[in-house]
């Protein structure tokens, strides 16, 4: 018995791939991958699904252990030994997993605050795990005489194939009813089986495996436009150099620097934007962050609408990235439908649509279709990215051609999607607005022959200019939202029909908050805004940590760590630096851009006469930041508890907690946007801001309860 355990340990130790799978499984069971939503796929499911998950986990662990035994021992063992190995090792593993489950730090079994139903669901998965080991032990005990150790492998793989076939058949009926955890486990079992088949052919097994992967990848890469847009499958590929030469060098909006800010904003068909100068001009910036960002966008908009019912009449532009723009698309679609039916938006139904499961269908499409078709070079439009779009049926029925008339009439705001192109780092601007002036950077440059206004760079291409206005008319909002929310590996990068090829990925690579584009638009049209708007407000909706959390993280991460971690800093420092720059760099740069815009517009103010005859002035430009600190995974799936927490976020804020209490900011925003207010409330607001201007030392004490509107100018 000890010899068999030693052989298994020996095989695992000499094959890190098997240890890696066990390590990943341990991370899932201990909740270390919950930030990415992986743990929820295994545990936040129904009773029936947990039994399936337990079976799949049990078979996966058996496959890894038996593979380790076969790679570290002789191929044949007696029947009774095989049975005892199966039973005793299964008992040991179940006891070990049970010890993991009942630990105080884990939340999957008997954790404080969990309901009895959730505990029963955890026990159901545990029962499925025991059942898988019992079936394997029964199989080895049932056959008389000596039996090969491969018998257990064949049984486990047969059970895995049965699980896979059942789930594949059910996926054709209704993918949304299934959890992707089972096919993920089966996929790992298949990987172990393939690895075992090649490893047993040593010393040439590893070389054959590498050769097979290289051949499959090379064959799949013959078609460089494999993952394209469904709307443009049969379109002639556009020469990108021609677009650059014709539409960058010969810019029709090449106005002198002193006249550029006077240019009226236009839609792509040349119609100038109109705005009631007695109303504020609001730009909404919503951050990326998967389904959490989409849910937070709807939750924050609902809270704003409760205080300013006509808020949708003030918002003219919405920018952002990833999940936030998905929520914005749902908001615009609901707004258009509500306006057509002459009723108010049903935010409760809108929230339910935004927070439904969007991940299961994507994972099933990836496993049952994308992986199977990966080696084949033909076009593959019906991929997991298309599956993500299919979870947004409301956005699939809405095109940019339909939105154009609604935007020009001021019924809905203009959506601006800005995914990034991999090859050159430029943005692909998808909108009905003419954004050419926001994507061209000019400045006086010595020695170029065009010192008054030299072209420095082109930071983005407009979709309508890159292809044609007709193509933009046909483009669905769901497709633009998917391009802007192309998470790494979850959905594939889309190849545009251009020569050379351009791949499009998540907008969060360039700006995860949408502030950069909003600031560029206001700066470019600042004089027009001064003549046609009462004030300008940029509303930022972020689902990331707030300033107090950033400060707490700074203090925690600055504390001295272990000596072992310090010894490996030569290896980890570059990676940590990249991740920190990715997370915090955009936020700091956006704040700097907002300060620069505040300095540019610092001389502008608007007068306002409220009821009662009191007068006062407010800054022409201001911004407000609404951040969400609810813990949720960066994924396309929310648990029931997370949905409730996000829905009730504004109701659970503590009145005395200035760091997380957003009620005051919402009230200040409502005062800024309303056309008329009682004199006493406005007088209080003006006195507050006047005191801040006269006594800067008081600014820090009240800045979290008011709208930040000025920089250090």
XYZ file of C-alpha atoms in Angstrom:
713
model
C 0.000 0.000 0.000
C 2.749 2.411 0.957
C 4.588 1.465 -2.217
C 1.549 2.404 -4.305
C 1.199 5.728 -2.545
C 4.906 6.341 -3.066
C 4.599 5.541 -6.778
C 1.683 7.955 -7.118
C 3.582 10.709 -5.336
C 6.643 9.967 -7.460
C 4.613 10.263 -10.667
C 2.999 13.541 -9.591
C 6.320 15.018 -8.510
C 7.940 14.266 -11.878
C 5.016 15.637 -13.905
C 4.260 19.245 -12.875
C 1.289 19.394 -15.260
C -0.644 17.010 -12.999
C 0.329 18.960 -9.896
C -0.793 22.158 -11.626
C -4.303 20.752 -12.090
C -4.510 19.723 -8.435
C -3.213 23.149 -7.446
C -5.860 24.893 -9.562
C -8.530 22.698 -8.003
C -7.291 23.630 -4.534
C -7.464 27.323 -5.461
C -11.072 26.881 -6.561
C -12.054 24.992 -3.396
C -10.389 27.545 -1.130
C -12.010 30.517 -2.845
C -8.790 32.026 -4.183
C -10.260 32.431 -7.678
C -13.543 34.008 -6.607
C -12.356 37.404 -7.836
C -12.662 36.028 -11.374
C -16.029 34.345 -10.804
C -14.632 30.812 -11.185
C -15.619 29.653 -7.712
C -19.208 30.733 -8.305
C -19.443 28.359 -11.274
C -18.852 25.444 -8.895
C -20.700 26.493 -5.762
C -23.335 29.135 -6.555
C -25.570 26.693 -8.435
C -28.692 24.640 -7.774
C -28.955 21.374 -5.833
C -29.103 19.225 -8.980
C -26.150 21.016 -10.536
C -23.991 20.575 -7.437
C -24.367 16.809 -7.605
C -23.087 16.938 -11.183
C -20.243 19.208 -10.089
C -19.310 16.809 -7.293
C -19.244 13.892 -9.732
C -17.063 15.815 -12.164
C -14.645 16.907 -9.433
C -14.371 13.352 -8.125
C -13.626 11.916 -11.556
C -11.114 14.683 -12.232
C -9.166 13.980 -9.037
C -9.208 10.248 -9.785
C -7.928 10.816 -13.309
C -5.014 12.894 -12.048
C -4.060 10.440 -9.285
C -4.298 7.353 -11.492
C -2.276 9.108 -14.192
C 0.357 9.913 -11.590
C 0.392 6.272 -10.483
C 0.758 4.957 -14.043
C 3.611 7.365 -14.723
C 5.427 6.398 -11.533
C 4.922 2.616 -11.271
C 4.515 -0.642 -13.170
C 1.443 -0.909 -15.389
C -0.188 -3.903 -13.664
C -1.347 -4.356 -10.044
C -3.576 -6.941 -8.351
C -7.311 -6.456 -8.143
C -7.537 -6.239 -4.381
C -4.782 -3.636 -4.228
C -6.529 -1.520 -6.862
C -9.755 -1.660 -4.874
C -8.065 -0.651 -1.625
C -6.181 2.156 -3.351
C -9.430 3.516 -4.726
C -11.290 3.260 -1.415
C -8.551 4.454 0.933
C -7.267 7.243 -1.274
C -10.839 8.331 -1.904
C -11.512 8.344 1.836
C -8.333 10.298 2.492
C -9.127 12.872 -0.158
C -12.703 13.317 1.014
C -11.516 13.823 4.584
C -8.954 16.339 3.371
C -11.567 18.197 1.355
C -13.937 18.107 4.320
C -11.201 19.681 6.435
C -10.909 22.402 3.824
C -14.661 22.941 3.777
C -15.076 23.447 7.528
C -12.214 25.892 7.873
C -13.349 29.227 9.222
C -11.860 31.206 6.345
C -13.779 29.257 3.704
C -17.323 30.076 2.771
C -18.574 26.997 1.004
C -19.827 24.956 3.958
C -21.277 25.927 7.342
C -19.826 29.404 7.075
C -21.316 32.007 9.373
C -24.155 33.865 7.719
C -24.960 31.178 5.135
C -28.464 29.725 5.014
C -29.430 26.109 5.603
C -30.321 25.779 1.926
C -26.821 26.848 0.897
C -25.322 24.344 3.322
C -27.439 21.583 1.784
C -26.206 22.612 -1.634
C -22.604 22.289 -0.454
C -23.334 18.837 0.978
C -24.896 17.844 -2.357
C -21.610 18.521 -4.114
C -19.821 16.554 -1.398
C -22.233 13.661 -1.983
C -21.519 13.714 -5.721
C -17.799 13.584 -4.986
C -18.247 10.511 -2.755
C -20.482 8.883 -5.376
C -17.815 9.148 -8.063
C -15.235 7.456 -5.841
C -17.703 4.762 -4.835
C -18.475 3.954 -8.464
C -14.782 3.620 -9.268
C -14.179 1.364 -6.277
C -17.190 -0.776 -7.212
C -15.858 -1.116 -10.754
C -12.483 -2.428 -9.546
C -14.118 -4.778 -7.020
C -16.634 -6.173 -9.520
C -14.108 -7.739 -11.916
C -12.609 -11.054 -10.659
C -8.946 -11.975 -10.883
C -6.058 -9.700 -11.634
C -6.952 -6.427 -13.218
C -4.851 -3.766 -14.886
C -4.595 -0.334 -13.329
C -5.702 1.012 -16.706
C -9.181 -0.354 -15.907
C -9.742 2.522 -13.534
C -8.555 4.934 -16.203
C -10.937 3.511 -18.803
C -13.837 3.618 -16.367
C -13.151 7.186 -15.315
C -12.692 8.358 -18.895
C -15.870 6.529 -19.929
C -17.768 8.303 -17.174
C -16.232 11.585 -18.282
C -17.317 10.990 -21.872
C -20.824 10.207 -20.622
C -20.891 13.424 -18.584
C -19.628 15.386 -21.559
C -22.193 13.837 -23.923
C -25.080 14.471 -21.535
C -24.085 18.085 -21.046
C -23.498 18.574 -24.757
C -26.993 17.280 -25.474
C -28.538 19.432 -22.762
C -26.573 22.426 -24.015
C -28.349 22.121 -27.358
C -31.666 22.330 -25.510
C -30.941 25.105 -23.029
C -27.406 26.218 -22.221
C -28.527 28.747 -19.624
C -29.722 25.946 -17.321
C -26.279 24.419 -16.949
C -23.204 25.347 -14.998
C -19.970 25.402 -17.018
C -18.087 23.768 -14.126
C -18.803 20.207 -15.315
C -17.561 20.620 -18.911
C -14.535 22.488 -17.543
C -13.690 19.486 -15.357
C -14.238 17.125 -18.284
C -11.973 19.316 -20.411
C -9.216 19.024 -17.807
C -9.727 15.259 -17.699
C -9.284 15.116 -21.449
C -6.103 17.162 -21.143
C -4.781 14.697 -18.542
C -5.629 11.755 -20.804
C -3.833 13.319 -23.778
C -0.844 14.159 -21.608
C -0.771 10.606 -20.253
C -0.914 9.097 -23.735
C 2.094 11.115 -24.880
C 4.022 10.820 -21.606
C 3.856 7.018 -21.702
C 5.684 7.167 -25.038
C 8.772 8.693 -23.406
C 11.356 9.811 -24.362
C 9.548 11.012 -27.500
C 6.164 11.708 -25.920
C 6.859 15.309 -24.954
C 8.306 16.058 -28.379
C 5.274 14.528 -30.094
C 2.929 16.586 -27.919
C 4.749 19.834 -28.729
C 4.758 18.916 -32.422
C 1.016 18.206 -32.391
C 0.256 21.544 -30.718
C 2.511 23.383 -33.173
C 0.841 21.766 -36.189
C -2.664 22.496 -34.899
C -1.800 26.146 -34.179
C -0.135 26.627 -37.556
C -3.051 25.109 -39.425
C -5.532 27.237 -37.453
C -3.525 30.395 -38.218
C -3.799 30.081 -41.992
C -6.966 32.182 -41.878
C -5.990 35.432 -40.195
C -9.586 36.696 -40.369
C -11.058 33.653 -38.664
C -12.854 35.602 -35.942
C -14.599 38.397 -37.829
C -17.808 40.366 -37.568
C -20.990 38.646 -38.662
C -22.223 41.870 -40.293
C -19.080 42.137 -42.468
C -18.294 38.540 -43.449
C -18.617 39.145 -47.187
C -17.289 42.693 -47.301
C -14.223 43.630 -49.328
C -11.237 44.291 -47.084
C -10.380 47.974 -46.741
C -6.815 49.120 -47.328
C -5.851 50.773 -44.074
C -3.086 52.875 -45.648
C -5.611 54.411 -48.052
C -7.842 55.319 -45.145
C -4.949 56.954 -43.311
C -3.798 58.923 -46.369
C -7.250 60.114 -47.429
C -8.875 60.711 -44.064
C -5.947 61.770 -41.894
C -3.812 63.905 -44.196
C -6.809 65.546 -45.891
C -8.799 66.364 -42.784
C -12.038 68.246 -43.633
C -12.142 69.697 -40.111
C -8.645 71.206 -40.218
C -9.607 74.476 -38.535
C -7.091 76.984 -37.160
C -6.311 76.485 -33.482
C -8.152 79.615 -32.430
C -11.340 78.516 -34.214
C -11.316 74.849 -33.327
C -13.154 75.251 -30.026
C -15.900 77.262 -31.764
C -16.815 74.392 -34.082
C -20.288 73.017 -33.475
C -20.398 69.305 -32.674
C -21.941 67.322 -35.484
C -23.370 63.944 -36.125
C -21.801 61.750 -38.754
C -24.328 62.878 -41.380
C -23.282 66.517 -40.937
C -26.285 67.635 -38.871
C -25.112 69.917 -36.043
C -25.995 69.033 -32.475
C -28.661 71.175 -30.832
C -29.023 71.757 -27.120
C -31.236 73.953 -24.954
C -28.867 76.541 -23.502
C -30.994 76.755 -20.347
C -30.205 73.127 -19.491
C -26.978 71.535 -18.286
C -24.942 69.382 -20.659
C -24.116 66.059 -18.981
C -21.571 63.482 -20.161
C -21.782 60.081 -18.501
C -18.547 58.079 -18.095
C -19.003 54.483 -16.993
C -16.104 52.200 -16.167
C -15.331 48.648 -17.196
C -15.578 45.663 -14.914
C -17.766 42.970 -16.431
C -21.285 42.365 -15.250
C -20.618 44.206 -11.989
C -19.970 47.412 -13.945
C -23.158 46.884 -15.956
C -25.187 46.362 -12.788
C -23.590 49.367 -11.077
C -24.345 51.580 -14.082
C -28.044 50.720 -13.908
C -28.117 51.036 -10.103
C -26.483 54.472 -10.138
C -28.721 55.714 -12.965
C -31.760 54.565 -11.028
C -30.620 56.521 -7.967
C -29.993 59.623 -10.093
C -33.390 59.363 -11.811
C -35.103 59.233 -8.424
C -33.673 62.653 -7.626
C -33.700 64.094 -11.152
C -36.563 62.431 -13.093
C -35.621 64.250 -16.315
C -31.952 63.285 -16.084
C -32.143 61.567 -19.472
C -32.871 64.959 -21.064
C -29.576 66.338 -19.772
C -27.309 63.405 -20.719
C -26.138 63.815 -24.313
C -23.052 61.560 -24.486
C -22.115 58.272 -22.792
C -18.535 56.990 -22.927
C -16.774 54.185 -21.107
C -15.521 50.638 -21.441
C -16.445 47.003 -21.151
C -19.326 46.087 -18.853
C -20.205 49.683 -18.061
C -20.998 50.350 -21.715
C -23.059 47.159 -21.812
C -25.201 48.590 -19.027
C -25.307 51.931 -20.850
C -26.537 50.178 -23.995
C -29.339 48.523 -22.037
C -30.212 51.906 -20.512
C -30.449 53.610 -23.910
C -32.533 50.744 -25.311
C -34.912 50.903 -22.348
C -35.082 54.693 -22.653
C -35.950 54.512 -26.360
C -38.648 51.925 -25.693
C -40.069 53.896 -22.775
C -40.186 57.105 -24.813
C -41.976 55.297 -27.657
C -44.554 53.954 -25.195
C -44.714 57.295 -23.333
C -43.939 55.848 -19.936
C -41.117 55.876 -17.419
C -38.239 53.406 -17.431
C -38.852 50.254 -15.414
C -35.470 50.130 -13.676
C -36.354 46.969 -11.765
C -36.919 45.002 -14.977
C -33.873 46.675 -16.527
C -31.692 45.561 -13.612
C -32.946 41.984 -13.930
C -32.045 41.940 -17.624
C -28.568 43.334 -17.023
C -27.706 40.929 -14.186
C -28.814 37.661 -15.776
C -26.227 34.921 -16.317
C -24.068 35.803 -19.326
C -21.152 33.466 -18.650
C -22.603 29.955 -18.914
C -23.487 30.253 -22.581
C -20.043 31.670 -23.378
C -18.191 28.829 -21.651
C -20.388 26.178 -23.249
C -19.805 27.664 -26.694
C -16.069 27.759 -26.016
C -15.894 24.097 -24.944
C -18.420 22.482 -27.257
C -17.616 24.484 -30.391
C -14.543 26.737 -30.293
C -12.109 24.125 -28.985
C -13.417 21.504 -31.398
C -13.132 23.833 -34.395
C -9.891 25.506 -33.311
C -7.528 23.598 -35.687
C -9.691 24.323 -38.733
C -8.822 27.541 -40.599
C -12.242 28.428 -42.002
C -14.199 31.454 -40.749
C -15.817 30.906 -37.391
C -18.379 33.679 -36.775
C -20.601 31.646 -34.431
C -17.990 31.657 -31.656
C -18.113 32.419 -27.950
C -18.086 36.148 -28.676
C -21.290 35.724 -30.646
C -22.652 33.672 -27.735
C -22.073 36.666 -25.468
C -24.052 38.854 -27.866
C -26.885 36.328 -27.804
C -27.281 36.971 -24.078
C -28.163 40.579 -24.976
C -31.248 40.122 -27.215
C -32.409 43.680 -26.509
C -29.201 45.116 -27.949
C -29.275 42.760 -30.929
C -32.486 44.382 -32.163
C -31.028 47.899 -31.984
C -28.713 49.326 -34.660
C -26.805 52.590 -34.879
C -28.942 53.584 -37.843
C -32.017 53.394 -35.613
C -30.279 55.398 -32.890
C -29.202 58.238 -35.185
C -32.642 59.879 -35.437
C -33.291 59.410 -31.714
C -29.957 61.019 -30.832
C -30.471 64.009 -33.128
C -33.907 64.628 -31.581
C -32.463 64.464 -28.074
C -34.546 61.425 -27.105
C -31.559 59.261 -26.163
C -27.904 60.120 -25.489
C -25.168 59.273 -27.973
C -23.364 56.021 -27.210
C -19.604 56.079 -27.861
C -17.873 52.692 -27.891
C -14.082 52.784 -28.099
C -12.395 49.348 -28.287
C -8.649 49.273 -28.893
C -6.804 47.870 -31.902
C -4.029 45.467 -30.896
C -1.508 46.167 -33.643
C -1.107 49.944 -33.179
C -2.872 50.777 -29.892
C -5.377 53.141 -31.517
C -9.039 53.282 -30.605
C -11.859 52.245 -32.899
C -14.524 54.893 -32.243
C -18.031 53.556 -32.824
C -20.633 56.311 -32.521
C -23.111 58.422 -34.441
C -21.187 61.536 -33.415
C -18.438 63.037 -35.545
C -15.415 62.399 -33.311
C -12.670 63.193 -35.786
C -11.486 66.243 -33.860
C -11.125 64.087 -30.727
C -8.836 61.577 -32.423
C -6.400 63.997 -34.106
C -3.651 65.598 -32.027
C -1.984 68.796 -33.277
C 0.505 71.290 -31.917
C 3.081 73.769 -33.267
C 6.208 71.811 -34.164
C 9.536 73.310 -35.149
C 11.167 72.112 -38.350
C 8.152 70.406 -39.935
C 7.063 73.160 -42.291
C 3.686 73.324 -40.569
C 4.521 75.061 -37.326
C 1.131 76.742 -36.806
C -0.636 73.396 -36.646
C 1.367 70.222 -37.160
C -0.202 66.784 -37.026
C 1.301 64.906 -34.077
C -0.678 61.681 -34.163
C -4.009 60.046 -34.893
C -5.174 58.236 -31.770
C -8.218 56.566 -33.273
C -10.305 55.739 -36.319
C -14.035 56.207 -36.601
C -15.928 53.125 -37.681
C -18.046 55.087 -40.149
C -14.984 56.672 -41.770
C -12.935 53.491 -41.753
C -15.608 51.594 -43.650
C -18.769 53.464 -44.660
C -21.806 55.167 -43.075
C -23.979 52.336 -44.396
C -21.898 49.787 -42.503
C -22.351 51.790 -39.318
C -26.112 51.961 -39.931
C -26.237 48.166 -40.042
C -23.957 47.641 -37.049
C -25.853 46.355 -34.032
C -25.327 47.876 -30.600
C -24.715 44.375 -29.239
C -21.735 43.972 -31.586
C -20.232 47.320 -30.564
C -20.740 46.439 -26.897
C -19.069 43.067 -27.417
C -16.073 44.659 -29.152
C -15.730 47.087 -26.252
C -15.973 44.224 -23.730
C -13.584 41.680 -25.238
C -12.141 40.209 -22.043
C -8.837 38.364 -22.437
C -9.462 34.708 -23.346
C -13.171 34.877 -22.417
C -14.094 36.210 -25.855
C -11.784 36.206 -28.891
C -10.263 39.326 -30.409
C -12.195 40.300 -33.549
C -10.324 40.790 -36.831
C -11.486 43.799 -38.836
C -11.700 43.436 -42.645
C -8.708 45.708 -43.286
C -5.324 45.339 -44.980
C -3.202 45.027 -42.935
C -5.347 43.235 -40.407
C -6.437 44.937 -37.192
C -7.637 43.015 -34.140
C -10.014 44.690 -31.697
C -9.933 44.109 -27.928
C -11.430 45.563 -24.758
C -11.685 49.347 -24.466
C -10.248 49.069 -20.964
C -6.767 48.565 -22.408
C -6.790 52.222 -23.500
C -9.032 53.886 -20.914
C -11.114 51.822 -18.522
C -13.135 54.816 -17.328
C -14.086 56.724 -20.487
C -12.905 60.045 -19.066
C -10.198 60.631 -21.669
C -12.644 60.797 -24.567
C -15.120 62.906 -22.588
C -12.460 65.470 -21.672
C -11.233 65.639 -25.282
C -14.773 66.265 -26.515
C -15.445 69.051 -23.991
C -12.078 70.679 -24.668
C -12.637 70.626 -28.422
C -16.141 72.132 -28.207
C -15.726 74.296 -25.113
C -16.790 77.589 -26.734
C -19.844 75.993 -28.318
C -20.766 74.552 -24.941
C -20.389 77.955 -23.311
C -22.876 79.403 -25.791
C -25.305 76.488 -25.851
C -25.340 74.984 -22.349
C -25.959 76.337 -18.873
C -23.143 74.210 -17.443
C -21.175 71.038 -18.148
C -21.147 68.091 -15.741
C -19.152 64.871 -16.189
C -20.722 62.069 -14.142
C -18.271 59.232 -13.452
C -19.633 55.798 -12.558
C -16.862 53.486 -11.366
C -17.169 50.000 -9.931
C -13.626 50.048 -8.564
C -12.283 50.942 -5.153
C -12.857 54.434 -3.804
C -10.171 56.815 -2.557
C -10.275 55.531 1.025
C -9.836 51.951 -0.193
C -6.920 53.024 -2.382
C -5.303 54.678 0.633
C -5.876 51.582 2.773
C -4.357 49.404 0.084
C -1.369 51.729 -0.152
C -0.767 51.441 3.581
C -1.201 47.660 3.553
C 0.941 46.985 0.495
C 3.663 49.309 1.769
C 4.162 47.249 4.916
C 7.256 45.017 4.998
C 6.522 41.508 3.749
C 8.215 38.202 4.308
C 11.892 37.664 3.622
C 11.031 35.010 1.041
C 8.834 37.426 -0.919
C 11.559 40.053 -0.774
C 14.052 37.551 -2.120
C 11.926 37.013 -5.223
C 11.293 40.694 -5.896
C 13.817 40.644 -8.740
C 11.305 38.434 -10.568
C 7.971 39.793 -9.322
C 8.675 43.542 -9.397
C 8.240 43.987 -13.191
C 4.952 42.062 -13.143
C 3.669 43.951 -10.105
C 4.649 47.226 -11.733
C 2.721 46.402 -14.910
C -0.375 45.432 -12.937
C -0.196 48.557 -10.769
C 0.239 50.784 -13.808
C -2.721 49.079 -15.461
C -4.979 49.586 -12.450
C -3.966 52.970 -11.068
C -2.262 54.739 -13.971
C -5.481 55.341 -15.897
C -7.229 56.699 -12.825
C -4.446 59.170 -12.038
C -4.121 60.290 -15.671
C -7.857 60.859 -15.897
C -7.751 62.979 -12.755
C -4.941 65.033 -14.280
C -6.969 65.533 -17.461
C -9.980 66.655 -15.433
C -7.812 69.131 -13.571
C -6.440 70.464 -16.847
C -9.959 70.890 -18.213
C -10.976 72.643 -15.006
C -8.059 75.058 -15.432
C -9.046 75.657 -19.062
C -12.628 76.461 -18.083
C -11.833 78.112 -14.754
C -12.860 81.559 -15.986
C -16.334 80.394 -16.940
C -19.315 80.480 -14.583
C -23.057 80.698 -14.925
C -25.533 82.884 -13.057
C -28.666 81.421 -11.638
C -31.731 83.063 -10.104
C -33.708 80.600 -7.999
C -37.116 81.096 -6.500
C -37.226 83.865 -3.950
C -34.869 86.209 -5.782
C -31.564 84.938 -4.386
C -28.687 84.943 -6.839
C -25.375 83.169 -7.010
C -22.809 81.748 -9.387
C -21.553 78.219 -9.931
C -18.565 76.918 -11.868
C -19.340 76.177 -15.488
C -17.598 72.790 -15.369
C -17.905 70.212 -12.590
C -17.633 66.478 -12.132
C -19.020 63.955 -9.678
C -17.652 60.512 -8.872
C -19.946 57.645 -7.840
C -17.940 54.558 -6.880
C -19.097 51.112 -5.819
C -17.168 49.079 -3.257
C -19.267 45.913 -3.406
C -17.071 42.856 -3.868
C -17.971 41.037 -7.091
C -15.954 39.024 -9.612
C -14.563 40.382 -12.858
C -16.820 38.094 -14.821
C -20.162 37.851 -16.640
C -22.028 36.168 -13.810
C -23.325 37.367 -10.448
C -24.618 35.303 -7.562
C -28.010 36.004 -6.062
C -26.405 37.643 -3.030
C -24.234 39.899 -5.172
C -27.246 40.984 -7.228
C -29.095 41.935 -4.052
C -26.090 43.828 -2.659
C -25.678 45.884 -5.825
C -29.409 46.574 -6.105
C -29.606 47.826 -2.512
C -26.260 49.616 -2.500
C -27.620 53.131 -1.935
C -30.000 51.916 0.781
C -27.279 50.415 2.934
C -24.940 53.406 3.048
C -24.224 54.601 6.554
C -25.117 58.202 7.249
C -21.957 58.799 9.228
C -19.508 57.203 6.823
C -18.241 60.023 4.609
C -15.973 57.735 2.563
C -18.724 55.490 1.223
C -21.838 57.605 1.679
C -22.843 58.734 -1.818
C -26.184 60.193 -0.830
C -24.719 63.656 -0.335
C -23.038 63.609 -3.720
C -26.301 62.632 -5.368
C -28.120 65.460 -3.621
C -25.487 67.950 -4.713
C -25.698 66.631 -8.271
C -29.470 67.000 -8.214
C -29.140 70.618 -7.047
C -26.724 71.306 -9.869
C -29.014 69.871 -12.536
C -32.464 71.041 -11.501
C -33.862 74.016 -13.351
C -35.205 75.716 -10.192
C -34.839 75.012 -6.500
C -35.986 76.551 -3.216
C -33.806 79.496 -2.332
C -32.729 78.158 1.058
C -31.193 74.988 -0.397
C -29.344 76.831 -3.140
C -28.153 79.510 -0.718
C -26.713 76.748 1.458
C -24.914 75.234 -1.531
C -23.497 78.593 -2.640
C -22.363 79.475 0.880
C -20.676 76.070 1.136
C -18.770 76.488 -2.125
C -17.978 80.123 -1.312
C -16.481 79.097 2.008
C -14.386 76.460 0.261
C -13.050 79.074 -2.167
C -12.264 81.587 0.596
C -10.832 79.078 3.051
C -8.950 76.268 1.255
C -8.181 74.555 4.558
C -11.835 73.580 4.832
C -11.890 71.946 1.427
C -10.619 68.546 2.542
C -13.263 68.356 5.257
C -16.191 68.709 2.888
C -14.920 67.570 -0.504
C -16.277 64.046 -0.129
C -19.825 65.360 0.425
C -19.824 67.748 -2.532
C -19.126 67.664 -6.215
C -15.428 68.190 -6.992
C -15.317 70.898 -9.625
C -11.920 72.579 -9.533
C -8.302 71.558 -9.697
C -5.220 73.256 -8.307
C -5.409 76.180 -10.739
